[in-house]
């Protein structure tokens, strides 16, 4: 298995070490397939986010608690518009154009290094998630520390009707003054999101060909990413639209139904799922190959605790739909998803640029049932197999991808701390706990499922904890 030891600086990382010319997956240049839209902006922000009752600022702009300027980054919003092709996306086959010339206008939010010297040449273009009725930039919120540390540029694209035009949280309803001219339905005549695929392609073309979008930065690698519903849309995009458009150099699909995928497409695709998707039987089995890799994270949930802590701040500030956590078990797994996602970016870029294969991961163990699958569990209630971070293989709680109850509880997983007596039996001393965390993390580092920075942070948190002491603090 490949080593994932993260270099000490971007200059030594394969992401930044070689900014090779961007390539496409086939013989037809992308410029001949996808038109470049007209881009306007950056759109002026009238007042700081959260202080303007008219919401004349980007929906879910970066929170004050994550200061982009201190990281050498800027955030800007652009509108882009053009005429899109409406596509049918038949399973495992090229898309079929149903109509052309359909007008649209939507937005992209850009976060990029202010200094070109910091830019590593990679742009992450996220199909933002709209399941909650607003434009949620999951990949950014999960991996923003890593992305800004390593010099990525980020672009979040609003491609679907719900996020742009559905009341009460779609952009045009949330801020008519700012977003009132946006429309991804061709004037209300196409409401099934069949324009969204070409809109996403055109966003990628704008990023690649219009220097103004990235403040003059010149990208060499463009990755398409999406989470949950957006990952499912990207699965269709990969199978049906990407062979025609050839805009993106690589794909990362996170916690979507995701697959199966065509085997005649040479563009690399990394699929990352949590235990939740396995429990819900939403991970179509497909063998790893030279262009496809599937990872599953044991004990993790579709929505994890650490991500939700970030998300809740922006949602509250912007007056978006609040959450219900009335679940049958204590919700939100504490397995830290971002550690695996960060490693995924690292390997995907190396794979795209240098054809260096990412590590392979064993799947989470399942057993068949009359209605799907079951996940066997050990004496601690933890699943077998999968990528096993310290929260699972040096546990102080039972973290799972299973839950039930109101609304989206089935996606929240669960977190149930061990009793003090059980923890004492597992870790009679603080050093014993730290040693267990260190050993698990070292193994994951060597196998490629965590990067050095995140490995060091994991060990530091264990060292700072009171686990194994005579006076342990309450476990979160």
Tab-separated table of C-alpha atoms in Angstrom:
chain	number	residue	atom	x	y	z
A	1	UNK	CA	0.000	0.000	0.000
A	2	UNK	CA	1.130	3.533	-0.709
A	3	UNK	CA	2.459	5.720	2.061
A	4	UNK	CA	0.433	8.805	2.904
A	5	UNK	CA	3.060	10.652	4.891
A	6	UNK	CA	2.091	14.254	4.226
A	7	UNK	CA	5.024	16.466	3.228
A	8	UNK	CA	5.939	19.336	5.526
A	9	UNK	CA	4.994	21.951	2.963
A	10	UNK	CA	2.990	22.344	-0.226
A	11	UNK	CA	6.180	22.558	-2.252
A	12	UNK	CA	6.943	18.907	-1.416
A	13	UNK	CA	3.396	17.633	-1.911
A	14	UNK	CA	2.563	15.920	-5.220
A	15	UNK	CA	-0.320	18.399	-5.398
A	16	UNK	CA	2.156	21.248	-5.679
A	17	UNK	CA	5.357	19.582	-6.811
A	18	UNK	CA	4.371	19.365	-10.465
A	19	UNK	CA	1.748	21.475	-12.152
A	20	UNK	CA	1.508	19.414	-15.304
A	21	UNK	CA	-0.614	20.616	-18.225
A	22	UNK	CA	-4.290	19.758	-17.829
A	23	UNK	CA	-5.399	16.792	-19.903
A	24	UNK	CA	-8.823	15.521	-20.926
A	25	UNK	CA	-10.115	11.979	-20.999
A	26	UNK	CA	-10.495	11.630	-24.764
A	27	UNK	CA	-9.454	12.897	-28.172
A	28	UNK	CA	-12.007	15.695	-28.481
A	29	UNK	CA	-10.906	18.974	-26.801
A	30	UNK	CA	-13.313	20.155	-24.119
A	31	UNK	CA	-13.399	23.617	-25.700
A	32	UNK	CA	-15.255	22.117	-28.692
A	33	UNK	CA	-17.864	20.476	-26.484
A	34	UNK	CA	-18.785	22.936	-23.747
A	35	UNK	CA	-19.400	26.657	-24.238
A	36	UNK	CA	-17.777	29.170	-21.939
A	37	UNK	CA	-20.424	31.152	-20.053
A	38	UNK	CA	-20.433	34.871	-19.422
A	39	UNK	CA	-19.156	35.660	-15.929
A	40	UNK	CA	-19.881	38.823	-13.950
A	41	UNK	CA	-18.460	39.842	-10.612
A	42	UNK	CA	-17.205	39.656	-8.049
A	43	UNK	CA	-20.642	40.601	-6.748
A	44	UNK	CA	-20.366	43.362	-4.162
A	45	UNK	CA	-21.107	42.530	-0.525
A	46	UNK	CA	-23.070	45.389	1.024
A	47	UNK	CA	-22.448	44.531	4.690
A	48	UNK	CA	-20.666	41.761	6.588
A	49	UNK	CA	-22.518	38.421	6.565
A	50	UNK	CA	-25.071	38.179	9.338
A	51	UNK	CA	-25.460	41.932	9.773
A	52	UNK	CA	-27.564	42.631	6.672
A	53	UNK	CA	-31.264	41.755	7.005
A	54	UNK	CA	-31.611	41.737	3.191
A	55	UNK	CA	-28.946	39.008	2.982
A	56	UNK	CA	-26.944	40.960	0.438
A	57	UNK	CA	-23.965	38.638	0.843
A	58	UNK	CA	-23.167	35.083	-0.318
A	59	UNK	CA	-25.401	32.459	1.239
A	60	UNK	CA	-23.270	30.413	3.662
A	61	UNK	CA	-20.286	32.696	3.250
A	62	UNK	CA	-17.257	31.673	5.294
A	63	UNK	CA	-17.933	32.028	9.028
A	64	UNK	CA	-16.007	34.587	11.115
A	65	UNK	CA	-14.595	31.692	13.133
A	66	UNK	CA	-12.688	30.564	10.061
A	67	UNK	CA	-10.773	33.668	9.021
A	68	UNK	CA	-9.814	33.298	5.371
A	69	UNK	CA	-7.609	36.377	5.384
A	70	UNK	CA	-5.398	34.902	8.086
A	71	UNK	CA	-4.845	31.941	5.771
A	72	UNK	CA	-4.008	34.121	2.778
A	73	UNK	CA	-7.357	33.504	1.078
A	74	UNK	CA	-10.144	35.633	-0.357
A	75	UNK	CA	-13.804	34.793	-0.890
A	76	UNK	CA	-15.707	36.159	-3.891
A	77	UNK	CA	-19.016	35.399	-5.525
A	78	UNK	CA	-19.681	35.478	-9.269
A	79	UNK	CA	-22.744	35.121	-11.450
A	80	UNK	CA	-22.419	33.153	-14.663
A	81	UNK	CA	-24.917	32.734	-17.450
A	82	UNK	CA	-25.331	31.285	-20.894
A	83	UNK	CA	-27.397	28.765	-22.800
A	84	UNK	CA	-27.470	25.184	-21.638
A	85	UNK	CA	-28.268	21.880	-23.267
A	86	UNK	CA	-30.971	19.801	-21.665
A	87	UNK	CA	-29.814	16.201	-21.249
A	88	UNK	CA	-31.363	12.850	-20.618
A	89	UNK	CA	-28.923	10.643	-18.672
A	90	UNK	CA	-29.627	6.982	-19.483
A	91	UNK	CA	-27.977	4.485	-17.109
A	92	UNK	CA	-24.369	3.616	-18.014
A	93	UNK	CA	-24.574	5.365	-21.393
A	94	UNK	CA	-23.751	8.673	-23.019
A	95	UNK	CA	-26.190	11.477	-22.383
A	96	UNK	CA	-28.781	12.373	-24.998
A	97	UNK	CA	-29.380	16.033	-25.841
A	98	UNK	CA	-33.096	16.817	-25.642
A	99	UNK	CA	-32.886	20.528	-26.450
A	100	UNK	CA	-30.308	23.298	-26.729
A	101	UNK	CA	-30.198	27.046	-26.258
A	102	UNK	CA	-31.948	27.080	-22.877
A	103	UNK	CA	-31.034	30.295	-21.014
A	104	UNK	CA	-29.814	30.143	-17.422
A	105	UNK	CA	-28.095	32.325	-14.845
A	106	UNK	CA	-26.692	31.145	-11.528
A	107	UNK	CA	-23.847	31.695	-9.097
A	108	UNK	CA	-20.509	30.304	-7.993
A	109	UNK	CA	-18.670	31.087	-4.759
A	110	UNK	CA	-14.877	31.191	-5.031
A	111	UNK	CA	-12.299	30.826	-2.265
A	112	UNK	CA	-8.753	31.114	-3.492
A	113	UNK	CA	-5.236	32.025	-2.417
A	114	UNK	CA	-4.587	35.746	-2.570
A	115	UNK	CA	-0.934	35.143	-3.460
A	116	UNK	CA	-0.343	33.156	-6.681
A	117	UNK	CA	2.774	31.646	-5.105
A	118	UNK	CA	0.545	29.767	-2.638
A	119	UNK	CA	-1.684	28.242	-5.334
A	120	UNK	CA	-0.949	24.557	-5.950
A	121	UNK	CA	-2.681	24.539	-9.334
A	122	UNK	CA	-5.696	22.470	-8.231
A	123	UNK	CA	-9.279	23.738	-8.299
A	124	UNK	CA	-11.942	21.806	-6.415
A	125	UNK	CA	-15.323	22.448	-8.056
A	126	UNK	CA	-18.153	21.345	-5.778
A	127	UNK	CA	-21.701	20.626	-6.915
A	128	UNK	CA	-23.184	22.102	-3.738
A	129	UNK	CA	-25.771	20.036	-1.888
A	130	UNK	CA	-29.390	21.271	-1.800
A	131	UNK	CA	-31.148	18.524	0.170
A	132	UNK	CA	-31.882	20.962	3.015
A	133	UNK	CA	-33.250	23.565	0.589
A	134	UNK	CA	-30.142	25.759	0.578
A	135	UNK	CA	-26.648	25.679	-0.925
A	136	UNK	CA	-24.446	23.603	1.348
A	137	UNK	CA	-20.733	23.423	0.546
A	138	UNK	CA	-20.021	20.141	2.348
A	139	UNK	CA	-16.603	19.420	0.867
A	140	UNK	CA	-15.411	22.900	1.776
A	141	UNK	CA	-16.712	22.746	5.329
A	142	UNK	CA	-15.225	19.290	5.893
A	143	UNK	CA	-11.762	19.978	4.452
A	144	UNK	CA	-11.303	23.751	4.595
A	145	UNK	CA	-8.290	23.511	6.917
A	146	UNK	CA	-6.517	21.154	4.538
A	147	UNK	CA	-7.538	22.973	1.359
A	148	UNK	CA	-6.295	26.343	2.594
A	149	UNK	CA	-3.160	24.885	4.148
A	150	UNK	CA	-2.154	23.212	0.882
A	151	UNK	CA	-3.061	26.031	-1.506
A	152	UNK	CA	-6.107	24.665	-3.337
A	153	UNK	CA	-8.674	26.936	-4.959
A	154	UNK	CA	-12.323	26.134	-4.291
A	155	UNK	CA	-15.451	26.858	-6.357
A	156	UNK	CA	-18.973	26.021	-5.168
A	157	UNK	CA	-21.562	25.823	-7.965
A	158	UNK	CA	-25.340	26.200	-7.563
A	159	UNK	CA	-26.722	24.062	-10.392
A	160	UNK	CA	-30.141	22.894	-9.161
A	161	UNK	CA	-33.557	24.511	-8.955
A	162	UNK	CA	-34.064	23.825	-5.237
A	163	UNK	CA	-30.914	25.698	-4.254
A	164	UNK	CA	-31.546	28.566	-6.642
A	165	UNK	CA	-35.316	29.084	-6.814
A	166	UNK	CA	-37.282	27.088	-4.249
A	167	UNK	CA	-38.798	28.945	-1.292
A	168	UNK	CA	-37.980	29.722	1.421
A	169	UNK	CA	-34.211	29.106	1.351
A	170	UNK	CA	-33.370	29.006	-2.354
A	171	UNK	CA	-31.232	31.950	-3.387
A	172	UNK	CA	-33.920	34.011	-5.128
A	173	UNK	CA	-36.253	33.758	-2.112
A	174	UNK	CA	-33.540	34.107	0.530
A	175	UNK	CA	-32.213	37.351	-0.991
A	176	UNK	CA	-34.307	38.740	-3.854
A	177	UNK	CA	-32.175	41.885	-3.933
A	178	UNK	CA	-28.984	39.913	-4.549
A	179	UNK	CA	-30.163	36.849	-6.398
A	180	UNK	CA	-33.472	37.853	-7.980
A	181	UNK	CA	-32.179	37.530	-11.557
A	182	UNK	CA	-30.977	33.941	-11.178
A	183	UNK	CA	-32.834	31.160	-12.990
A	184	UNK	CA	-31.849	27.563	-13.795
A	185	UNK	CA	-35.256	26.573	-15.221
A	186	UNK	CA	-35.274	28.399	-18.575
A	187	UNK	CA	-37.984	30.735	-17.355
A	188	UNK	CA	-39.906	28.001	-15.545
A	189	UNK	CA	-40.152	25.700	-18.567
A	190	UNK	CA	-37.609	23.092	-17.370
A	191	UNK	CA	-37.947	22.242	-13.686
A	192	UNK	CA	-36.456	18.725	-13.497
A	193	UNK	CA	-32.789	19.788	-13.196
A	194	UNK	CA	-31.991	18.367	-16.628
A	195	UNK	CA	-30.071	21.595	-17.344
A	196	UNK	CA	-27.917	21.136	-14.250
A	197	UNK	CA	-25.389	18.866	-15.945
A	198	UNK	CA	-24.473	21.343	-18.655
A	199	UNK	CA	-24.515	24.186	-16.129
A	200	UNK	CA	-21.927	22.298	-14.073
A	201	UNK	CA	-19.835	21.677	-17.180
A	202	UNK	CA	-19.947	25.349	-18.090
A	203	UNK	CA	-18.895	26.311	-14.573
A	204	UNK	CA	-15.800	24.164	-15.012
A	205	UNK	CA	-15.068	25.753	-18.370
A	206	UNK	CA	-15.340	29.237	-16.815
A	207	UNK	CA	-12.882	28.268	-14.086
A	208	UNK	CA	-10.407	26.942	-16.644
A	209	UNK	CA	-10.642	29.643	-19.305
A	210	UNK	CA	-11.656	32.905	-17.608
A	211	UNK	CA	-8.717	34.203	-15.525
A	212	UNK	CA	-10.966	36.651	-13.669
A	213	UNK	CA	-12.819	33.844	-11.868
A	214	UNK	CA	-9.721	32.867	-9.882
A	215	UNK	CA	-8.215	36.330	-9.656
A	216	UNK	CA	-5.663	35.558	-12.354
A	217	UNK	CA	-4.670	32.128	-11.039
A	218	UNK	CA	-4.049	29.551	-13.751
A	219	UNK	CA	-5.363	26.097	-12.821
A	220	UNK	CA	-3.693	22.950	-14.098
A	221	UNK	CA	-5.986	20.346	-12.494
A	222	UNK	CA	-9.744	20.595	-12.023
A	223	UNK	CA	-11.570	18.159	-9.743
A	224	UNK	CA	-15.337	17.641	-9.596
A	225	UNK	CA	-16.656	16.815	-6.126
A	226	UNK	CA	-20.034	16.359	-4.502
A	227	UNK	CA	-21.683	14.969	-1.370
A	228	UNK	CA	-24.826	12.871	-0.905
A	229	UNK	CA	-27.469	14.017	-3.424
A	230	UNK	CA	-24.777	15.936	-5.293
A	231	UNK	CA	-22.581	12.830	-5.412
A	232	UNK	CA	-25.500	10.931	-6.912
A	233	UNK	CA	-25.898	13.655	-9.534
A	234	UNK	CA	-22.170	13.470	-10.259
A	235	UNK	CA	-22.418	9.697	-10.674
A	236	UNK	CA	-24.891	10.315	-13.491
A	237	UNK	CA	-22.680	13.114	-14.784
A	238	UNK	CA	-19.619	10.850	-14.835
A	239	UNK	CA	-21.412	8.072	-16.728
A	240	UNK	CA	-23.418	10.180	-19.175
A	241	UNK	CA	-22.068	13.727	-19.503
A	242	UNK	CA	-18.351	13.533	-18.791
A	243	UNK	CA	-17.632	11.403	-21.883
A	244	UNK	CA	-19.186	14.197	-23.951
A	245	UNK	CA	-17.928	17.239	-22.048
A	246	UNK	CA	-14.497	16.140	-20.784
A	247	UNK	CA	-14.165	19.156	-18.514
A	248	UNK	CA	-12.937	17.622	-15.254
A	249	UNK	CA	-9.681	15.775	-14.628
A	250	UNK	CA	-10.819	13.701	-11.659
A	251	UNK	CA	-13.847	13.025	-9.468
A	252	UNK	CA	-14.421	12.560	-5.731
A	253	UNK	CA	-17.891	11.371	-4.748
A	254	UNK	CA	-18.652	11.414	-1.037
A	255	UNK	CA	-21.574	9.558	0.615
A	256	UNK	CA	-23.797	9.290	-2.445
A	257	UNK	CA	-25.477	6.230	-3.918
A	258	UNK	CA	-22.599	6.454	-6.342
A	259	UNK	CA	-22.493	3.757	-8.953
A	260	UNK	CA	-22.046	1.503	-10.661
A	261	UNK	CA	-19.671	3.360	-12.944
A	262	UNK	CA	-18.740	2.718	-16.529
A	263	UNK	CA	-15.446	0.942	-17.055
A	264	UNK	CA	-14.650	2.516	-20.438
A	265	UNK	CA	-13.991	6.014	-19.033
A	266	UNK	CA	-10.297	6.679	-18.271
A	267	UNK	CA	-10.882	9.548	-15.837
A	268	UNK	CA	-10.024	8.691	-12.223
A	269	UNK	CA	-12.843	8.486	-9.656
A	270	UNK	CA	-12.550	8.088	-5.888
A	271	UNK	CA	-15.754	7.106	-4.051
A	272	UNK	CA	-15.794	7.559	-0.265
A	273	UNK	CA	-18.681	6.281	1.847
A	274	UNK	CA	-19.377	6.015	5.556
A	275	UNK	CA	-20.910	3.207	7.554
A	276	UNK	CA	-24.314	4.846	7.097
A	277	UNK	CA	-24.419	4.181	3.363
A	278	UNK	CA	-23.379	0.574	3.980
A	279	UNK	CA	-26.114	0.115	6.619
A	280	UNK	CA	-28.678	1.587	4.227
A	281	UNK	CA	-27.393	-0.708	1.445
A	282	UNK	CA	-26.587	2.241	-0.819
A	283	UNK	CA	-23.094	1.256	-1.950
A	284	UNK	CA	-23.279	-0.651	-5.238
A	285	UNK	CA	-20.414	-3.125	-5.302
A	286	UNK	CA	-17.758	-2.524	-7.924
A	287	UNK	CA	-14.208	-3.812	-8.034
A	288	UNK	CA	-11.349	-1.350	-7.696
A	289	UNK	CA	-9.490	-0.709	-10.926
A	290	UNK	CA	-6.849	1.517	-12.465
A	291	UNK	CA	-9.425	4.343	-12.615
A	292	UNK	CA	-11.848	3.531	-9.779
A	293	UNK	CA	-11.311	3.298	-6.039
A	294	UNK	CA	-13.904	2.768	-3.287
A	295	UNK	CA	-13.289	3.547	0.402
A	296	UNK	CA	-15.647	2.955	3.351
A	297	UNK	CA	-15.100	4.515	6.799
A	298	UNK	CA	-16.043	2.287	9.740
A	299	UNK	CA	-18.060	3.860	12.566
A	300	UNK	CA	-18.615	7.042	10.563
A	301	UNK	CA	-21.953	8.613	9.672
A	302	UNK	CA	-23.351	10.366	6.618
A	303	UNK	CA	-23.336	13.558	8.705
A	304	UNK	CA	-20.704	13.599	11.438
A	305	UNK	CA	-20.433	15.614	14.651
A	306	UNK	CA	-17.433	17.724	13.683
A	307	UNK	CA	-18.917	18.795	10.356
A	308	UNK	CA	-22.248	19.628	11.990
A	309	UNK	CA	-20.553	21.884	14.536
A	310	UNK	CA	-19.198	23.946	11.637
A	311	UNK	CA	-22.430	23.828	9.659
A	312	UNK	CA	-24.683	24.984	12.477
A	313	UNK	CA	-22.839	28.310	12.793
A	314	UNK	CA	-23.484	29.394	9.218
A	315	UNK	CA	-27.034	28.061	9.166
A	316	UNK	CA	-27.939	30.017	12.306
A	317	UNK	CA	-26.267	33.208	11.051
A	318	UNK	CA	-28.104	33.071	7.717
A	319	UNK	CA	-31.523	32.164	9.122
A	320	UNK	CA	-31.709	28.827	7.317
A	321	UNK	CA	-33.669	25.741	8.328
A	322	UNK	CA	-32.701	24.560	11.852
A	323	UNK	CA	-31.945	20.954	12.686
A	324	UNK	CA	-33.869	18.323	14.593
A	325	UNK	CA	-31.818	15.868	16.631
A	326	UNK	CA	-34.747	13.966	18.154
A	327	UNK	CA	-33.293	10.571	17.353
A	328	UNK	CA	-33.625	7.152	18.937
A	329	UNK	CA	-29.916	7.098	19.830
A	330	UNK	CA	-27.545	9.962	20.687
A	331	UNK	CA	-26.873	11.351	17.206
A	332	UNK	CA	-23.770	12.173	15.175
A	333	UNK	CA	-20.777	9.878	15.041
A	334	UNK	CA	-17.553	11.431	16.339
A	335	UNK	CA	-15.381	9.673	13.780
A	336	UNK	CA	-13.537	12.555	12.105
A	337	UNK	CA	-14.475	12.224	8.432
A	338	UNK	CA	-12.202	15.020	7.267
A	339	UNK	CA	-9.086	12.978	7.994
A	340	UNK	CA	-10.008	10.461	5.286
A	341	UNK	CA	-11.316	13.104	2.878
A	342	UNK	CA	-8.063	15.034	3.161
A	343	UNK	CA	-6.079	11.911	2.353
A	344	UNK	CA	-8.471	11.331	-0.538
A	345	UNK	CA	-7.649	14.702	-2.094
A	346	UNK	CA	-3.935	14.053	-1.692
A	347	UNK	CA	-4.140	10.690	-3.448
A	348	UNK	CA	-6.609	11.774	-6.129
A	349	UNK	CA	-4.336	14.586	-7.277
A	350	UNK	CA	-1.325	12.255	-7.327
A	351	UNK	CA	-3.422	9.714	-9.250
A	352	UNK	CA	-4.592	12.267	-11.836
A	353	UNK	CA	-1.205	13.903	-12.312
A	354	UNK	CA	1.167	10.960	-12.040
A	355	UNK	CA	-1.053	7.865	-12.378
A	356	UNK	CA	0.043	6.816	-8.888
A	357	UNK	CA	-2.555	4.397	-7.543
A	358	UNK	CA	-4.281	5.319	-4.257
A	359	UNK	CA	-4.296	2.736	-1.468
A	360	UNK	CA	-6.983	0.084	-1.515
A	361	UNK	CA	-9.261	-0.354	1.506
A	362	UNK	CA	-11.192	-3.364	2.696
A	363	UNK	CA	-14.962	-2.818	2.733
A	364	UNK	CA	-17.052	-2.782	5.888
A	365	UNK	CA	-18.193	-6.323	6.632
A	366	UNK	CA	-21.851	-7.082	5.983
A	367	UNK	CA	-24.159	-10.065	6.054
A	368	UNK	CA	-27.184	-10.435	3.765
A	369	UNK	CA	-30.720	-10.144	5.120
A	370	UNK	CA	-34.128	-10.577	3.439
A	371	UNK	CA	-34.432	-6.790	3.113
A	372	UNK	CA	-30.828	-5.795	2.456
A	373	UNK	CA	-27.728	-6.162	4.606
A	374	UNK	CA	-26.770	-6.122	8.279
A	375	UNK	CA	-23.506	-4.871	9.774
A	376	UNK	CA	-22.069	-7.342	12.324
A	377	UNK	CA	-20.588	-5.711	15.427
A	378	UNK	CA	-17.982	-6.571	18.049
A	379	UNK	CA	-18.368	-6.491	21.833
A	380	UNK	CA	-18.039	-2.691	21.731
A	381	UNK	CA	-20.799	-2.301	19.141
A	382	UNK	CA	-18.310	-1.404	16.409
A	383	UNK	CA	-18.337	-2.603	12.811
A	384	UNK	CA	-15.676	-4.838	11.273
A	385	UNK	CA	-13.588	-3.885	8.263
A	386	UNK	CA	-13.438	-0.540	6.480
A	387	UNK	CA	-10.997	2.282	7.117
A	388	UNK	CA	-10.532	2.286	10.881
A	389	UNK	CA	-9.506	5.574	12.451
A	390	UNK	CA	-8.507	5.982	16.098
A	391	UNK	CA	-12.112	6.621	17.170
A	392	UNK	CA	-12.855	3.013	16.144
A	393	UNK	CA	-9.657	1.078	16.850
A	394	UNK	CA	-8.728	2.940	20.050
A	395	UNK	CA	-12.312	3.595	21.141
A	396	UNK	CA	-13.707	5.510	24.081
A	397	UNK	CA	-17.265	5.347	22.692
A	398	UNK	CA	-19.421	3.353	20.329
A	399	UNK	CA	-19.578	5.267	17.059
A	400	UNK	CA	-21.839	3.875	14.344
A	401	UNK	CA	-23.518	4.867	11.119
A	402	UNK	CA	-26.919	3.696	12.358
A	403	UNK	CA	-29.805	5.662	13.876
A	404	UNK	CA	-33.535	6.255	13.523
A	405	UNK	CA	-36.086	8.817	14.576
A	406	UNK	CA	-37.326	12.117	13.204
A	407	UNK	CA	-36.378	13.702	9.893
A	408	UNK	CA	-32.803	12.872	8.922
A	409	UNK	CA	-31.805	10.824	11.986
A	410	UNK	CA	-31.039	7.838	9.777
A	411	UNK	CA	-28.135	9.871	8.358
A	412	UNK	CA	-26.696	11.046	11.669
A	413	UNK	CA	-25.289	7.793	13.011
A	414	UNK	CA	-24.768	7.546	16.747
A	415	UNK	CA	-22.238	8.237	19.485
A	416	UNK	CA	-22.555	6.539	22.876
A	417	UNK	CA	-19.637	7.095	25.309
A	418	UNK	CA	-18.295	4.130	27.242
A	419	UNK	CA	-18.727	4.093	30.990
A	420	UNK	CA	-15.815	5.188	33.158
A	421	UNK	CA	-15.401	1.577	34.287
A	422	UNK	CA	-15.150	0.301	30.726
A	423	UNK	CA	-12.623	2.972	29.775
A	424	UNK	CA	-10.532	2.129	32.830
A	425	UNK	CA	-10.555	-1.542	31.833
A	426	UNK	CA	-9.381	-0.686	28.320
A	427	UNK	CA	-6.831	1.993	29.279
A	428	UNK	CA	-5.534	1.599	32.844
A	429	UNK	CA	-3.206	4.576	32.321
A	430	UNK	CA	-3.185	7.711	30.232
A	431	UNK	CA	-0.056	6.486	28.472
A	432	UNK	CA	-1.866	3.289	27.519
A	433	UNK	CA	-4.586	5.319	25.757
A	434	UNK	CA	-2.119	7.624	24.001
A	435	UNK	CA	-0.084	4.614	22.896
A	436	UNK	CA	-3.191	2.933	21.452
A	437	UNK	CA	-4.160	6.069	19.525
A	438	UNK	CA	-0.608	6.525	18.303
A	439	UNK	CA	-0.362	2.938	17.059
A	440	UNK	CA	-3.671	3.070	15.171
A	441	UNK	CA	-2.823	6.431	13.654
A	442	UNK	CA	0.646	5.289	12.615
A	443	UNK	CA	-0.899	2.319	10.827
A	444	UNK	CA	-3.383	4.549	8.992
A	445	UNK	CA	-0.582	6.930	8.064
A	446	UNK	CA	1.494	4.109	6.624
A	447	UNK	CA	-1.477	2.667	4.749
A	448	UNK	CA	-2.432	6.036	3.284
A	449	UNK	CA	-5.754	6.842	4.946
A	450	UNK	CA	-4.593	9.827	6.990
A	451	UNK	CA	-2.021	12.559	6.308
A	452	UNK	CA	0.830	13.570	8.566
A	453	UNK	CA	-0.727	16.844	9.747
A	454	UNK	CA	-3.984	15.140	10.717
A	455	UNK	CA	-2.130	12.222	12.287
A	456	UNK	CA	-0.158	14.613	14.486
A	457	UNK	CA	-3.373	16.412	15.468
A	458	UNK	CA	-5.041	13.113	16.391
A	459	UNK	CA	-2.169	12.158	18.689
A	460	UNK	CA	-2.031	15.637	20.256
A	461	UNK	CA	-5.721	15.449	21.096
A	462	UNK	CA	-5.189	12.078	22.767
A	463	UNK	CA	-2.259	13.494	24.748
A	464	UNK	CA	-4.376	16.454	25.876
A	465	UNK	CA	-7.288	14.248	26.951
A	466	UNK	CA	-7.853	12.928	30.472
A	467	UNK	CA	-8.553	9.374	29.323
A	468	UNK	CA	-6.772	6.924	31.607
A	469	UNK	CA	-6.270	9.432	34.435
A	470	UNK	CA	-7.693	9.268	37.932
A	471	UNK	CA	-9.800	12.353	37.297
A	472	UNK	CA	-11.092	12.091	33.723
A	473	UNK	CA	-13.106	14.936	32.300
A	474	UNK	CA	-16.509	14.158	30.777
A	475	UNK	CA	-16.130	12.591	27.359
A	476	UNK	CA	-17.881	14.621	24.636
